[in-house]
Amino acid sequence: MRQLAERPEDVPSVFAERFNSGDLDAVAEVYESGAVFVPEPGSALTGRQAHAANAEFVGLGAPITVRPRHVYTAGDIALLIVDWVIDGTDREGRPVHVEGTATDVARRGADGRWRYVVDNPFGTA
């Protein structure tokens, strides 16, 4: 599995690889401690609640594809605008299709790696 991102524009692809592996602990490593996850507009979660909500997306069992549209960096902070699609079949063979444009914030940590501080998958909704 890939290391955490060394450049802000790589955070979405590292996330996607870990998401598609189904390894929830690996997905959690892409987030800073105390990061915010917004599973639906107006619902900002942190900690265990954020981890559980993210697990629901991973639990769909369909792969995610990401396409960064814009990355704006100021020092150790980056704003990422990312188009994404979860498309395939779930574990029971039913079709799954969820998509959005995320507005995410990432920060470079003391180790030089970039992690999400805010993950807002439906950021333009």
CSV table of C-alpha atoms in Angstrom, one decimal:
chain,number,residue,atom,x,y,z
A,1,MET,CA,0.0,0.0,0.0
A,2,ARG,CA,1.2,3.5,-0.8
A,3,GLN,CA,2.8,5.7,1.8
A,4,LEU,CA,0.8,8.8,2.8
A,5,ALA,CA,1.1,11.7,0.3
A,6,GLU,CA,4.2,13.8,0.1
A,7,ARG,CA,2.4,16.3,-2.1
A,8,PRO,CA,-1.1,17.7,-1.6
A,9,GLU,CA,-2.3,16.7,-5.0
A,10,ASP,CA,-1.6,13.1,-4.2
A,11,VAL,CA,-3.9,12.9,-1.1
A,12,PRO,CA,-7.0,11.9,-3.1
A,13,SER,CA,-5.2,9.0,-4.9
A,14,VAL,CA,-3.7,7.7,-1.7
A,15,PHE,CA,-7.2,7.9,-0.1
A,16,ALA,CA,-8.7,6.1,-3.1
A,17,GLU,CA,-6.2,3.3,-3.0
A,18,ARG,CA,-6.8,2.7,0.7
A,19,PHE,CA,-10.6,3.0,0.3
A,20,ASN,CA,-10.5,0.4,-2.4
A,21,SER,CA,-8.4,-1.9,-0.3
A,22,GLY,CA,-11.3,-2.0,2.2
A,23,ASP,CA,-8.8,-1.6,5.1
A,24,LEU,CA,-10.5,0.9,7.4
A,25,ASP,CA,-7.4,1.5,9.5
A,26,ALA,CA,-5.4,2.4,6.3
A,27,VAL,CA,-8.2,4.8,5.4
A,28,ALA,CA,-8.1,6.4,8.8
A,29,GLU,CA,-4.4,7.1,8.5
A,30,VAL,CA,-5.2,9.5,5.7
A,31,TYR,CA,-6.8,11.8,8.2
A,32,GLU,CA,-5.3,14.0,11.0
A,33,SER,CA,-6.4,13.3,14.5
A,34,GLY,CA,-9.5,15.4,15.0
A,35,ALA,CA,-10.3,15.7,11.3
A,36,VAL,CA,-13.8,16.5,10.2
A,37,PHE,CA,-15.7,14.2,7.9
A,38,VAL,CA,-19.0,15.5,6.3
A,39,PRO,CA,-20.9,12.4,5.1
A,40,GLU,CA,-23.9,14.6,4.1
A,41,PRO,CA,-24.3,18.3,3.8
A,42,GLY,CA,-24.7,20.0,7.2
A,43,SER,CA,-23.4,16.9,9.2
A,44,ALA,CA,-19.8,17.5,10.3
A,45,LEU,CA,-18.4,14.5,12.3
A,46,THR,CA,-15.2,13.9,14.1
A,47,GLY,CA,-13.6,11.0,16.0
A,48,ARG,CA,-15.4,7.6,16.1
A,49,GLN,CA,-18.5,9.1,14.4
A,50,ALA,CA,-16.4,10.2,11.5
A,51,HIS,CA,-14.7,6.9,11.3
A,52,ALA,CA,-18.0,5.0,11.4
A,53,ALA,CA,-19.6,7.2,8.7
A,54,ASN,CA,-16.5,6.7,6.4
A,55,ALA,CA,-16.8,3.0,7.0
A,56,GLU,CA,-20.4,3.1,5.6
A,57,PHE,CA,-19.0,4.4,2.3
A,58,VAL,CA,-16.2,1.8,2.3
A,59,GLY,CA,-18.8,-0.8,3.2
A,60,LEU,CA,-20.7,-0.2,0.0
A,61,GLY,CA,-18.1,-2.6,-1.5
A,62,ALA,CA,-17.8,-0.7,-4.7
A,63,PRO,CA,-14.6,1.1,-5.8
A,64,ILE,CA,-14.0,4.8,-5.7
A,65,THR,CA,-12.5,6.7,-8.6
A,66,VAL,CA,-11.1,10.2,-7.9
A,67,ARG,CA,-10.2,13.1,-10.2
A,68,PRO,CA,-8.6,16.1,-8.6
A,69,ARG,CA,-9.9,19.2,-10.4
A,70,HIS,CA,-8.0,22.0,-8.4
A,71,VAL,CA,-5.4,22.0,-5.7
A,72,TYR,CA,-4.5,25.3,-4.1
A,73,THR,CA,-1.7,25.3,-1.6
A,74,ALA,CA,-0.6,28.0,0.9
A,75,GLY,CA,2.3,26.8,3.0
A,76,ASP,CA,1.3,23.7,4.8
A,77,ILE,CA,-2.5,24.0,4.0
A,78,ALA,CA,-4.1,22.9,0.8
A,79,LEU,CA,-7.7,23.2,-0.6
A,80,LEU,CA,-8.6,20.3,-2.9
A,81,ILE,CA,-11.5,20.2,-5.3
A,82,VAL,CA,-12.0,16.6,-6.3
A,83,ASP,CA,-14.6,14.9,-8.5
A,84,TRP,CA,-15.3,11.3,-7.3
A,85,VAL,CA,-17.5,8.4,-8.1
A,86,ILE,CA,-18.3,5.2,-6.2
A,87,ASP,CA,-19.6,2.8,-8.9
A,88,GLY,CA,-20.1,-0.9,-9.1
A,89,THR,CA,-22.1,-3.5,-7.2
A,90,ASP,CA,-22.4,-4.0,-3.5
A,91,ARG,CA,-21.7,-7.2,-1.6
A,92,GLU,CA,-25.2,-8.5,-2.4
A,93,GLY,CA,-24.8,-7.8,-6.1
A,94,ARG,CA,-27.0,-4.6,-6.2
A,95,PRO,CA,-25.8,-1.7,-8.3
A,96,VAL,CA,-24.2,1.2,-6.4
A,97,HIS,CA,-23.6,4.7,-7.8
A,98,VAL,CA,-22.7,7.7,-5.7
A,99,GLU,CA,-20.8,10.7,-6.9
A,100,GLY,CA,-19.9,14.2,-5.9
A,101,THR,CA,-17.4,17.0,-5.9
A,102,ALA,CA,-15.5,17.2,-2.7
A,103,THR,CA,-14.1,20.4,-1.2
A,104,ASP,CA,-11.4,19.1,1.1
A,105,VAL,CA,-8.7,20.7,3.2
A,106,ALA,CA,-5.4,18.9,3.8
A,107,ARG,CA,-2.4,19.8,6.0
A,108,ARG,CA,1.3,18.8,5.9
A,109,GLY,CA,2.2,17.2,9.2
A,110,ALA,CA,5.5,17.4,11.0
A,111,ASP,CA,6.5,14.2,9.2
A,112,GLY,CA,6.1,15.9,5.8
A,113,ARG,CA,3.1,13.8,4.9
A,114,TRP,CA,-0.3,15.4,3.9
A,115,ARG,CA,-3.5,14.3,5.5
A,116,TYR,CA,-7.1,15.4,5.4
A,117,VAL,CA,-8.2,18.0,8.0
A,118,VAL,CA,-11.7,18.4,6.4
A,119,ASP,CA,-13.2,15.8,4.1
A,120,ASN,CA,-16.4,17.2,2.6
A,121,PRO,CA,-17.3,14.7,-0.2
A,122,PHE,CA,-20.5,16.6,-1.2
A,123,GLY,CA,-18.8,20.0,-0.8
A,124,THR,CA,-20.6,21.6,-3.7
A,125,ALA,CA,-24.1,20.4,-2.6
